[in-house]
């Protein structure tokens, strides 16, 4: 039966149908739903790992145990998993391994716009790139066949528009290959001679895969007619040349949208390794070649290395996501007319939710004029007006190690005026080694763990600090206080971020301390099911003087109309942070 | 059939994703090729959100560009104005007149423009505006605003039988909220 399916769900369906039995992942937009959807199949063991490196190692371990396995991550997660990736590529497998990686061109929900295809080239791991949900399902199944045929992990490379678009798929049945028995093999130890031999094997494997890419229907030529009506009068058409477009992923969809039947297309389903003869033959069959690919000129450079003259990044942008109009504008084709109002339309940036436990902390940090080294999660929104309470962020865990380096350089001036802030999930992901650097190498740094008992931004996944596993069942639980003490911290303080005075007192005290400190700010995310909310604040308009102090915390439930405070009772959960901002007692909760 | 484009725009948390799920379901039942594109993650935290729904004999791109939308379903006035450039010349925009002030307006760094509905009409758009929040609230829950708007949208699909919409609601709404959502859909469609 045909069904409308999210790209990520289609990958999960592909994993299911391919008989995948083990998935270990770390959540990250736009990849998260792959693992969440796969977990709905009882037949697949699914888990959230502490980070992507662990996830890939666990998935590889499962293949050594003889079952088909997978892991899913976002593009920056692959940086974390890069270490095992390169050597797993050498070592090989005992059963199929598929690594799903989702890029985010346009950075809808990411800190950079890196192109994951580089990893396929660097680690010599084949990469398939579906252009819609149907292909996402089929390519995932195909990836296991390639993985086992060539004894290599295989990438399924996605992007936001494939991962988060629904399109029509046809479902198949699940087939599980027999578990492959484990056999000790001395060549699996990756050192000296074994590694040298493995590298030679990998190079031969790549040559074999190029042969495969030349003829396998995953790469296909779609001939146009160039007789269709309503032809776009773009620069190439005006030259009256027969145009060939080499493309993959969503760029293929945009090419069809813009040029329709007017061009020939070589659609590459496998972007590493790239075929040579197929591309040369295609180029010879047309007058001019356009390479259409988002982000970096990877296919383009391959064509150029083959001596083919192509139009690529000198015309189409490297930065940002493509759209049909981007391409039309680049080739000077007609772009549809549209209407714009004269008014300035105010932006609507994302904000911390009403009642978010991070709000009070950031207000206090702003008040104390702290240098705040941020990290990756909902709390990155502490950087947004009116809080503006974050100096910078880099990647998962940098708030701890980056702060340490900053303080070593700045000395006491840094140590007494700076903090790192990191969420519970991010802390377990990459913060533990950073705070160990602080305690071991002795900078008097202060790290605040924002423990909201969930992985928030990616849509509320469990993590090792929550005591529940991916399916919400009871699981092991990391004791953050005990962990920090074990890592060499004498000063570990737990605070309730809804208590602003105590929060301020503790932060001041720990900044002054002559040794490293950890502050654990503990309050569950208000969006977690089952979090108890108090009744909304009832503003006393007689007491309100319109000073707008309550507006300083940037709560979406608070506004001031005609000089008096108003509370949106559909948003307010009675956290009482605003109550503590008001000196006039105009914002009282139920208890007061 | 040439590909048709519908955009669903609003504020994160208003239920735009469910609306697109329903619409996708209905269009697929009509035998069309359908693509629905959403954005998850960061922008869902109270930010401006957009979903693209495209249908026809064969749909390629999952997204809709400026000047391409046949219809926009806007859950909030400011969002209607923000995404207006995506509407085709002479296209139709259904607007929930609810006003939700974004943070720059709350902090008085920006001003919420007045009479956006009037200005959109003056700019040549076919505007169908109404208070769908009120319809939803009267039906029993402010959260049903998405279904009330779907009701209105259904008016512009005269060829699609009412049962198909009902079936879509049943397939996507928890049973205990079915009745109030049916009322919201019905009253949304009747609104004039």
XYZ file of C-alpha atoms in Angstrom:
784
model
C 0.000 0.000 0.000
C 1.226 3.478 -0.818
C 1.783 5.751 2.138
C 2.958 9.319 2.697
C 6.104 9.008 4.771
C 8.703 11.318 6.288
C 12.170 10.741 4.802
C 13.545 9.754 8.200
C 10.666 7.350 8.780
C 11.344 5.834 5.352
C 14.964 5.236 6.348
C 13.676 3.551 9.518
C 11.338 1.434 7.388
C 14.298 0.528 5.158
C 16.307 -0.513 8.222
C 13.368 -2.631 9.367
C 12.852 -4.310 6.002
C 16.597 -4.951 5.644
C 16.504 -6.951 8.862
C 18.563 -4.480 10.867
C 18.521 -5.679 14.476
C 20.581 -3.075 16.344
C 20.565 0.724 16.260
C 22.591 3.015 18.493
C 22.356 6.772 17.867
C 22.607 10.196 19.434
C 19.737 12.597 18.607
C 20.409 15.565 16.329
C 18.170 17.538 13.994
C 17.468 16.608 11.214
C 18.341 12.937 11.900
C 16.485 12.185 15.152
C 13.313 10.546 13.817
C 15.262 7.762 12.097
C 15.995 6.147 15.447
C 12.686 7.173 17.047
C 10.694 5.637 14.200
C 12.868 2.509 14.111
C 12.222 2.075 17.850
C 8.522 1.593 17.044
C 9.438 -1.793 15.554
C 9.784 -4.274 18.413
C 12.101 -6.393 16.268
C 14.875 -3.777 16.318
C 16.917 -3.107 19.468
C 17.288 0.694 19.622
C 19.192 2.864 22.071
C 20.382 6.408 22.633
C 24.129 6.351 23.130
C 25.938 9.079 25.108
C 27.407 10.415 21.843
C 27.925 9.564 18.178
C 31.376 8.029 18.641
C 29.963 5.595 21.168
C 26.953 4.951 18.931
C 29.095 4.040 15.923
C 31.396 1.847 17.987
C 28.393 0.067 19.505
C 26.800 -0.443 16.086
C 30.079 -1.784 14.719
C 30.321 -4.095 17.720
C 26.877 -5.438 16.902
C 28.008 -6.257 13.356
C 30.960 -8.189 14.822
C 28.325 -10.089 16.761
C 26.843 -10.997 13.395
C 23.703 -8.846 13.051
C 22.912 -6.006 10.685
C 23.294 -2.726 12.566
C 22.975 1.006 12.065
C 23.510 4.372 13.688
C 22.103 7.784 12.835
C 23.445 11.261 13.468
C 23.473 14.802 12.194
C 26.395 16.158 10.180
C 28.291 17.550 13.182
C 27.739 14.248 14.984
C 29.837 12.609 12.293
C 32.773 14.778 13.428
C 32.447 13.096 16.816
C 32.162 9.637 15.237
C 35.020 10.262 12.807
C 37.619 8.480 14.925
C 36.066 5.002 14.823
C 34.788 5.628 11.268
C 38.211 5.704 9.623
C 39.430 2.503 11.243
C 36.155 0.601 10.918
C 36.532 1.308 7.210
C 39.848 -0.599 7.333
C 38.748 -3.358 9.634
C 35.549 -4.436 7.957
C 32.505 -6.118 9.377
C 30.859 -9.402 10.143
C 27.401 -8.178 9.012
C 26.110 -5.065 7.254
C 26.635 -1.623 8.823
C 24.739 1.455 7.622
C 25.620 4.909 8.970
C 22.871 7.489 8.427
C 24.063 11.096 8.408
C 21.840 14.124 7.867
C 23.247 17.459 6.686
C 21.503 20.750 7.266
C 22.069 23.105 4.303
C 20.574 26.440 5.261
C 21.324 25.650 8.930
C 17.704 25.406 10.022
C 18.879 23.878 13.290
C 22.675 23.671 13.247
C 25.789 25.628 14.081
C 27.546 25.010 10.767
C 26.868 23.955 7.207
C 29.530 21.293 6.663
C 29.181 18.887 3.759
C 29.342 15.288 5.030
C 30.288 13.934 1.637
C 33.899 14.857 2.461
C 33.892 12.113 5.094
C 33.010 9.492 2.510
C 36.059 10.513 0.473
C 38.318 10.845 3.515
C 37.352 7.526 5.139
C 36.820 5.760 1.782
C 33.337 4.672 2.797
C 30.694 4.411 0.060
C 27.849 6.917 0.323
C 24.326 6.693 -1.086
C 22.230 9.830 -1.381
C 18.450 9.443 -1.734
C 16.396 12.310 -3.181
C 13.006 11.479 -1.601
C 11.347 9.075 0.848
C 10.902 6.231 -1.666
C 14.610 6.290 -2.416
C 15.397 6.676 1.290
C 13.698 3.335 1.901
C 15.133 1.550 -1.128
C 18.675 2.907 -0.768
C 18.792 1.915 2.898
C 18.042 -1.673 1.956
C 20.497 -1.484 -0.926
C 23.146 -0.093 1.440
C 23.151 -3.356 3.430
C 23.712 -5.389 0.262
C 26.638 -3.149 -0.729
C 27.985 -3.212 2.838
C 28.108 -6.999 2.918
C 29.196 -7.457 -0.695
C 32.191 -5.124 -0.284
C 32.829 -5.584 3.462
C 32.504 -1.893 4.263
C 30.244 0.386 6.250
C 27.940 2.365 3.935
C 26.620 5.884 4.439
C 23.052 6.918 3.812
C 23.441 10.651 3.413
C 20.379 12.800 3.967
C 19.661 16.505 4.201
C 16.898 18.489 5.906
C 14.664 18.452 2.820
C 14.877 14.679 2.443
C 14.776 13.879 6.168
C 11.875 16.225 6.909
C 9.819 15.908 3.736
C 7.051 13.408 3.340
C 6.591 11.693 0.019
C 4.954 8.537 -1.238
C 6.523 5.143 -0.516
C 5.568 1.504 -1.035
C 6.357 -0.735 1.899
C 7.881 -4.208 1.662
C 8.403 -7.092 4.056
C 11.127 -7.566 6.634
C 13.751 -10.193 5.891
C 16.345 -10.994 8.529
C 19.571 -12.648 7.398
C 20.872 -15.449 9.638
C 23.198 -14.229 12.404
C 26.817 -14.668 11.314
C 28.868 -16.626 13.880
C 31.765 -14.747 15.484
C 35.196 -16.082 14.637
C 38.454 -14.757 16.066
C 40.563 -13.333 13.261
C 44.084 -12.081 14.115
C 44.079 -9.651 11.169
C 41.355 -7.656 12.916
C 43.858 -6.129 15.330
C 44.570 -2.790 13.722
C 48.303 -2.342 14.153
C 51.369 -2.276 11.937
C 51.235 -5.017 9.293
C 47.504 -5.629 9.695
C 46.727 -1.955 9.159
C 49.065 -1.741 6.176
C 47.398 -4.732 4.584
C 43.993 -3.301 5.441
C 44.802 -0.063 3.664
C 45.785 -1.961 0.524
C 42.504 -3.872 0.785
C 40.541 -0.630 1.120
C 42.139 0.805 -2.010
C 41.219 -2.334 -3.968
C 37.711 -2.137 -2.518
C 37.369 1.430 -3.772
C 38.424 0.355 -7.276
C 35.833 -2.427 -7.132
C 33.195 0.040 -5.952
C 33.988 2.390 -8.842
C 33.366 -0.538 -11.223
C 30.072 -1.129 -9.422
C 29.144 2.575 -9.700
C 29.742 2.551 -13.479
C 26.923 0.138 -14.193
C 24.647 -0.158 -11.157
C 21.203 1.401 -11.785
C 21.586 3.464 -8.582
C 23.273 5.960 -10.938
C 21.009 6.609 -13.893
C 20.691 8.753 -16.991
C 17.311 10.387 -17.611
C 17.100 11.752 -21.153
C 15.017 14.858 -21.784
C 13.075 15.647 -24.940
C 13.890 19.334 -25.396
C 10.633 19.694 -27.235
C 8.425 20.404 -24.268
C 6.260 23.481 -24.381
C 6.782 26.389 -22.028
C 10.530 26.153 -22.161
C 12.381 28.393 -19.733
C 14.473 30.884 -21.648
C 17.601 30.582 -19.543
C 21.152 31.387 -20.616
C 21.846 27.805 -21.627
C 18.664 27.362 -23.576
C 19.310 30.592 -25.434
C 22.630 29.155 -26.546
C 20.539 26.399 -28.110
C 22.790 23.747 -26.676
C 21.946 20.281 -25.510
C 22.456 20.519 -21.781
C 23.349 17.675 -19.442
C 22.908 18.104 -15.689
C 24.863 15.937 -13.241
C 23.185 16.031 -9.857
C 22.032 14.115 -6.790
C 19.720 14.355 -3.744
C 17.224 17.249 -3.622
C 19.233 19.120 -6.255
C 17.852 16.523 -8.679
C 14.316 17.537 -7.684
C 15.112 21.224 -8.240
C 16.702 20.421 -11.612
C 13.481 18.646 -12.696
C 11.463 21.577 -11.360
C 13.458 24.196 -13.255
C 14.349 22.409 -16.506
C 11.782 19.619 -16.710
C 12.218 17.693 -19.960
C 14.550 20.275 -21.488
C 17.766 18.707 -20.254
C 19.391 15.308 -19.923
C 20.139 14.356 -16.333
C 22.704 12.034 -14.805
C 21.266 11.346 -11.360
C 23.876 9.985 -8.999
C 22.419 7.810 -6.241
C 25.923 6.954 -5.085
C 28.111 9.995 -4.449
C 31.182 8.070 -3.282
C 32.976 6.593 -5.024
C 31.978 8.422 -8.194
C 31.933 6.612 -11.515
C 34.345 7.762 -14.230
C 33.322 6.172 -17.538
C 29.633 6.818 -16.876
C 30.304 10.521 -16.320
C 32.662 10.792 -19.323
C 30.116 9.078 -21.607
C 27.311 11.297 -20.323
C 29.400 14.439 -20.864
C 30.232 13.307 -24.405
C 26.521 12.843 -25.169
C 25.629 16.512 -24.530
C 26.942 19.923 -25.636
C 27.480 21.319 -22.161
C 27.495 19.929 -18.614
C 26.028 21.640 -15.558
C 26.803 20.198 -12.112
C 24.061 20.998 -9.636
C 24.920 20.171 -6.013
C 24.269 21.878 -2.690
C 27.246 23.053 -0.588
C 30.710 22.045 -1.769
C 31.808 21.357 -5.384
C 32.505 17.670 -4.880
C 30.971 16.171 -8.017
C 32.175 19.239 -9.910
C 35.804 18.746 -8.884
C 35.570 15.074 -9.816
C 34.342 16.053 -13.302
C 37.097 18.605 -13.659
C 39.686 15.998 -12.645
C 38.304 13.853 -15.475
C 38.992 16.766 -17.837
C 35.335 17.701 -18.382
C 34.435 21.365 -18.760
C 31.465 22.000 -16.486
C 29.434 24.896 -15.112
C 29.163 24.626 -11.343
C 29.988 26.795 -8.392
C 30.935 29.813 -10.505
C 27.193 30.044 -11.136
C 25.457 28.300 -8.207
C 26.071 29.265 -4.563
C 28.197 27.231 -2.136
C 26.446 28.788 0.863
C 22.889 27.957 1.862
C 20.108 25.734 0.676
C 19.021 25.617 -2.967
C 15.501 26.317 -4.130
C 13.933 26.343 -7.558
C 14.131 30.136 -7.653
C 17.802 30.186 -6.592
C 18.599 28.091 -9.633
C 16.303 30.081 -11.920
C 17.997 33.292 -10.818
C 21.452 31.808 -11.384
C 20.643 30.811 -14.972
C 18.683 34.023 -15.549
C 15.397 32.226 -16.175
C 12.047 33.832 -15.375
C 11.213 33.923 -11.663
C 7.535 34.165 -10.632
C 6.191 37.575 -9.638
C 5.298 38.109 -5.999
C 3.870 40.664 -3.587
C 5.535 42.305 -0.590
C 3.809 44.634 1.886
C 5.384 48.026 2.589
C 5.387 47.393 6.362
C 8.428 46.044 8.132
C 7.464 42.587 9.318
C 9.030 41.976 12.748
C 11.036 38.766 12.981
C 9.847 35.881 15.110
C 12.985 34.237 16.462
C 12.597 31.095 18.554
C 12.428 31.786 22.302
C 12.787 29.831 25.516
C 9.386 28.518 26.511
C 7.408 30.210 29.292
C 8.578 28.602 32.527
C 11.836 27.359 30.998
C 14.191 26.611 33.909
C 17.120 28.126 31.966
C 15.615 31.630 32.041
C 16.459 32.568 35.646
C 20.068 31.388 35.304
C 20.677 33.502 32.231
C 19.098 36.550 33.843
C 21.439 36.182 36.830
C 24.471 35.667 34.567
C 23.558 38.799 32.633
C 23.135 40.726 35.874
C 26.561 39.558 37.084
C 28.078 40.552 33.707
C 29.670 37.112 33.377
C 31.495 35.914 30.324
C 29.299 32.939 29.388
C 30.774 30.152 27.289
C 27.672 28.453 25.893
C 27.041 25.068 24.389
C 24.613 23.254 22.096
C 20.960 22.883 23.127
C 17.787 24.845 23.934
C 19.839 27.046 26.272
C 21.708 28.465 23.262
C 18.580 30.653 23.168
C 20.086 32.428 26.205
C 21.998 34.360 23.539
C 18.784 35.924 22.185
C 17.382 39.351 23.241
C 16.506 40.512 25.809
C 18.717 38.108 27.799
C 21.740 38.349 25.465
C 23.527 36.317 28.107
C 25.815 34.107 26.053
C 29.175 35.165 24.675
C 29.770 32.290 22.299
C 29.380 28.607 21.588
C 31.274 26.167 19.407
C 30.341 22.509 19.643
C 29.129 19.910 22.141
C 31.280 20.167 25.279
C 33.370 23.214 24.311
C 31.764 25.188 27.158
C 33.932 23.226 29.614
C 37.257 22.793 27.811
C 37.030 26.159 26.032
C 36.374 27.887 29.338
C 39.416 26.156 30.831
C 41.696 27.512 28.085
C 40.131 30.956 28.367
C 40.760 31.029 32.113
C 44.333 29.759 31.797
C 44.972 32.662 29.440
C 43.053 35.251 31.483
C 44.056 34.157 34.975
C 42.033 35.370 37.927
C 40.186 38.028 35.931
C 38.747 35.257 33.783
C 38.167 32.749 36.545
C 36.172 35.142 38.748
C 33.969 36.428 35.940
C 33.262 33.522 33.625
C 31.158 30.383 33.522
C 30.509 27.549 31.139
C 26.888 26.444 30.708
C 26.050 22.983 29.414
C 22.903 20.863 29.350
C 22.632 17.434 30.989
C 22.641 15.498 27.722
C 25.431 17.606 26.200
C 27.443 17.193 29.398
C 27.358 13.407 29.153
C 27.983 13.648 25.388
C 31.212 15.666 25.619
C 31.448 17.674 28.823
C 32.923 15.040 31.122
C 36.363 15.133 29.497
C 36.264 18.957 29.514
C 35.581 19.256 33.238
C 38.294 16.673 33.805
C 40.697 19.013 32.008
C 39.611 21.744 34.437
C 40.067 19.660 37.599
C 43.214 17.883 36.446
C 44.997 20.979 35.168
C 43.554 23.179 37.881
C 41.903 26.268 36.481
C 39.451 27.759 38.981
C 36.675 27.484 36.435
C 32.950 27.342 37.184
C 30.754 25.110 35.064
C 26.975 25.175 35.375
C 25.244 21.973 34.322
C 21.735 22.927 33.233
C 20.029 19.700 34.225
C 16.508 19.782 32.831
C 16.282 15.976 32.854
C 15.859 15.598 29.095
C 17.471 16.201 25.706
C 15.281 19.196 24.909
C 15.981 20.828 21.567
C 15.811 17.679 19.490
C 12.344 16.882 20.837
C 12.654 15.318 24.296
C 14.818 12.237 24.110
C 15.929 10.346 27.198
C 19.628 10.344 28.088
C 21.926 8.650 30.631
C 20.986 11.175 33.358
C 17.221 10.620 33.142
C 17.011 7.047 34.399
C 14.968 5.989 31.377
C 15.938 4.399 28.072
C 14.848 5.336 24.547
C 11.503 3.560 25.004
C 10.908 5.279 28.364
C 11.570 2.115 30.351
C 13.657 2.167 33.563
C 17.381 2.260 32.826
C 20.721 2.987 34.463
C 21.170 6.537 35.709
C 24.296 8.693 35.857
C 24.615 10.432 39.244
C 25.935 13.841 38.202
C 26.981 14.936 41.716
C 28.898 11.717 42.387
C 30.446 11.802 38.928
C 31.745 15.350 39.340
C 33.161 14.556 42.791
C 34.872 11.491 41.378
C 36.444 13.679 38.701
C 38.118 15.776 41.369
C 35.587 18.454 42.322
C 35.184 19.307 46.004
C 32.658 22.012 45.246
C 29.488 20.571 43.715
C 26.337 22.565 44.479
C 22.790 21.822 43.380
C 20.454 24.799 42.921
C 16.849 25.351 41.853
C 16.956 27.907 39.036
C 13.429 29.101 39.936
C 14.957 30.479 43.158
C 16.662 33.577 41.793
C 18.218 34.859 45.055
C 19.778 31.504 45.886
C 20.928 31.073 42.268
C 22.667 34.443 42.391
C 24.220 33.758 45.784
C 25.653 30.386 44.717
C 27.010 31.620 41.380
C 28.746 34.567 43.117
C 30.211 32.271 45.767
C 31.503 29.701 43.273
C 33.034 32.381 41.044
C 35.031 33.585 44.047
C 36.087 30.080 45.125
C 39.781 29.291 44.847
C 39.170 25.922 43.229
C 37.099 24.529 40.359
C 33.333 24.334 40.921
C 30.347 22.622 39.436
C 26.880 24.076 39.879
C 24.040 21.752 38.943
C 20.946 23.777 38.107
C 18.185 21.201 38.431
C 14.594 21.613 37.191
C 12.830 19.421 34.656
C 11.916 20.945 31.286
C 8.347 22.282 31.464
C 7.516 20.469 28.220
C 8.184 16.993 29.642
C 4.931 15.106 30.026
C 4.102 14.844 33.710
C 5.982 17.981 34.835
C 3.713 19.610 37.411
C 2.718 23.158 36.469
C 1.357 25.707 38.926
C -1.564 27.960 38.079
C -0.700 31.011 35.963
C 0.407 34.261 37.613
C -2.430 36.703 38.279
C -1.154 40.228 37.722
C -2.358 42.890 40.167
C -2.765 45.826 37.817
C -3.217 48.288 40.673
C 0.241 47.457 41.962
C 1.884 47.486 38.508
C 3.733 50.751 37.900
C 4.715 49.835 34.334
C 8.464 49.726 35.084
C 8.892 46.717 32.754
C 11.451 45.014 34.985
C 9.523 41.766 34.365
C 10.186 42.186 30.637
C 13.924 41.777 31.220
C 13.629 37.998 31.459
C 12.178 37.631 27.947
C 9.240 35.419 28.868
C 6.796 34.993 25.972
C 3.876 34.943 28.454
C 4.560 38.513 29.662
C 3.665 41.694 27.823
C 2.920 45.267 28.843
C -0.177 46.888 27.355
C -1.210 50.467 28.117
C 1.460 50.670 30.795
C 0.251 47.589 32.693
C 1.562 44.044 32.750
C -0.423 41.251 31.111
C 0.063 37.510 31.437
C -0.856 35.066 28.685
C -2.511 32.416 30.826
C -2.327 29.833 28.013
C 1.475 29.974 28.226
C 2.222 30.791 31.896
C 2.977 27.777 34.082
C 3.479 29.736 37.317
C 7.272 29.377 37.601
C 7.345 32.590 39.683
C 10.574 33.882 38.150
C 8.777 37.082 37.132
C 7.333 37.335 40.663
C 10.886 37.719 41.915
C 11.595 40.428 39.323
C 8.711 42.636 40.517
C 9.519 44.897 43.475
C 5.920 46.053 43.706
C 4.263 42.703 44.249
C 2.230 42.976 41.051
C 3.041 39.461 39.831
C 1.917 37.005 42.454
C 1.510 33.299 42.088
C -0.858 31.112 44.013
C 1.370 30.630 47.059
C 1.892 34.327 47.827
C -2.453 17.951 -13.661
C 0.022 20.732 -13.034
C 1.489 20.699 -9.526
C -0.481 22.763 -6.988
C 1.128 24.433 -4.003
C -0.291 25.056 -0.538
C 1.613 26.559 2.367
C 0.699 26.265 6.026
C 2.341 28.962 8.144
C 2.133 29.885 11.800
C 3.938 29.977 15.121
C 5.741 26.960 16.586
C 3.314 25.134 18.866
C 0.117 26.085 16.989
C -0.355 22.679 15.421
C 0.678 23.393 11.828
C 2.337 19.975 11.522
C -0.909 18.148 12.256
C -2.714 20.310 9.691
C -0.191 19.377 7.001
C -0.445 15.729 7.967
C -4.206 15.864 7.505
C -3.975 17.674 4.183
C -1.334 15.244 2.918
C -3.561 12.319 3.904
C -6.574 13.769 2.083
C -4.664 14.575 -1.106
C -3.031 11.147 -1.216
C -6.517 9.581 -0.944
C -7.476 11.561 -4.049
C -4.757 9.711 -5.937
C -2.327 12.590 -6.272
C 1.422 12.423 -5.931
C 2.078 14.438 -2.770
C 5.087 15.978 -1.031
C 4.997 17.678 2.350
C 8.030 19.515 3.710
C 8.383 20.552 7.342
C 11.015 22.148 9.532
C 11.699 20.635 12.950
C 14.101 21.571 15.727
C 15.157 25.031 16.826
C 12.445 27.074 15.088
C 9.697 25.068 16.762
C 10.360 26.904 20.039
C 7.841 29.685 19.417
C 9.464 30.660 16.124
C 7.943 31.238 12.702
C 7.140 27.861 11.126
C 6.191 26.861 7.599
C 5.059 23.650 5.955
C 4.900 23.157 2.212
C 2.305 20.856 0.665
C 2.559 20.107 -3.054
C 0.348 17.779 -5.106
C -0.271 16.832 -8.713
C 0.481 14.047 -11.209
C 4.197 14.080 -10.370
C 5.782 16.322 -7.757
C 9.536 16.957 -7.732
C 10.733 19.685 -5.346
C 9.401 19.339 -1.781
C 9.473 23.110 -1.222
C 7.529 26.086 -2.542
C 9.271 29.274 -3.540
C 8.317 32.956 -3.692
C 5.414 33.582 -6.042
C 4.502 29.891 -6.331
C 1.810 29.195 -3.699
C -1.738 28.766 -4.974
C -2.987 29.033 -1.419
C -1.586 29.933 1.999
C -3.236 28.838 5.238
C -1.987 31.287 7.902
C -2.498 30.522 11.591
C -1.597 34.071 12.629
C -1.768 37.518 11.002
C 1.892 38.490 11.162
C 2.873 35.113 9.749
C 0.390 35.643 6.912
C 2.119 38.925 6.070
C 5.589 37.397 6.411
C 4.868 34.625 3.934
C 2.715 36.692 1.554
C 5.592 36.965 -0.978
C 5.247 33.207 -1.486
C 1.694 33.619 -2.786
C 1.125 33.513 -6.523
C -0.242 36.705 -8.041
C -3.978 36.505 -7.370
C -3.579 33.524 -5.040
C -5.759 32.963 -1.976
C -4.687 33.379 1.633
C -6.807 32.107 4.524
C -5.943 34.084 7.642
C -6.689 33.373 11.276
C -6.923 36.925 12.663
C -5.287 35.893 15.935
C -2.388 38.190 16.894
C 0.633 36.642 18.580
C 3.305 39.155 19.428
C 6.863 37.994 18.726
C 9.647 38.786 21.204
C 10.923 41.874 19.309
C 7.410 43.351 19.593
C 7.032 42.370 23.274
C 10.358 44.047 24.043
C 9.321 47.052 21.926
C 12.260 46.656 19.555
C 9.729 46.390 16.706
C 6.110 47.265 16.021
C 3.319 44.847 15.116
C 1.845 46.389 11.939
C -1.839 47.353 12.013
C -4.579 46.193 9.603
C -2.526 43.494 7.929
C -5.657 41.894 6.467
C -6.652 45.176 4.791
C -3.139 45.714 3.487
C -2.959 42.208 2.031
C -6.288 42.777 0.262
C -5.060 46.120 -1.047
C -1.971 44.336 -2.372
C -4.215 42.159 -4.539
C -4.361 38.924 -2.543
C -7.655 37.042 -2.194
C -7.935 37.174 1.606
C -10.338 34.968 3.545
C -9.967 36.133 7.156
C -11.716 35.077 10.345
C -11.321 34.409 14.043
C -10.669 30.679 13.974
C -9.361 30.744 17.529
C -12.841 31.724 18.669
C -14.371 28.911 16.632
C -11.957 26.431 18.183
C -12.493 27.749 21.708
C -16.284 27.548 21.292
C -15.919 24.000 20.000
C -14.146 23.098 23.229
C -10.420 23.729 22.894
C -8.202 26.540 21.629
C -5.894 23.792 20.375
C -8.446 22.833 17.698
C -7.639 26.024 15.789
C -5.725 23.915 13.255
C -8.779 21.763 12.571
C -11.052 24.839 12.329
C -8.685 26.223 9.681
C -8.668 22.881 7.868
C -12.449 23.154 7.776
C -12.131 26.473 6.027
C -9.538 25.111 3.615
C -11.896 22.257 2.691
C -14.336 24.791 1.216
C -11.831 25.439 -1.576
C -11.714 21.747 -2.478
C -15.301 21.210 -3.657
C -14.355 17.948 -5.389
C -13.141 16.277 -2.220
C -16.014 14.567 -0.367
C -16.586 15.535 3.281
C -16.094 11.920 4.397
C -12.454 12.014 3.301
C -11.755 14.979 5.579
C -13.606 13.259 8.432
C -11.591 10.108 7.879
C -8.358 12.149 7.974
C -9.381 13.691 11.296
C -10.259 10.274 12.726
C -6.919 8.864 11.612
C -4.888 11.681 13.185
C -6.760 12.964 16.263
C -6.993 11.044 19.591
C -10.528 9.589 20.053
C -11.374 11.649 23.138
C -10.886 14.901 21.195
C -12.721 13.715 18.073
C -16.075 15.326 18.783
C -14.784 18.804 19.509
C -12.512 18.659 16.466
C -15.445 17.629 14.260
C -17.363 20.683 15.508
C -14.321 22.942 14.978
C -13.967 21.606 11.397
C -17.662 22.064 10.654
C -17.877 25.605 12.060
C -14.577 26.565 10.434
C -15.963 25.580 7.050
C -19.175 27.541 7.584
C -17.476 30.710 8.757
C -18.131 33.653 6.521
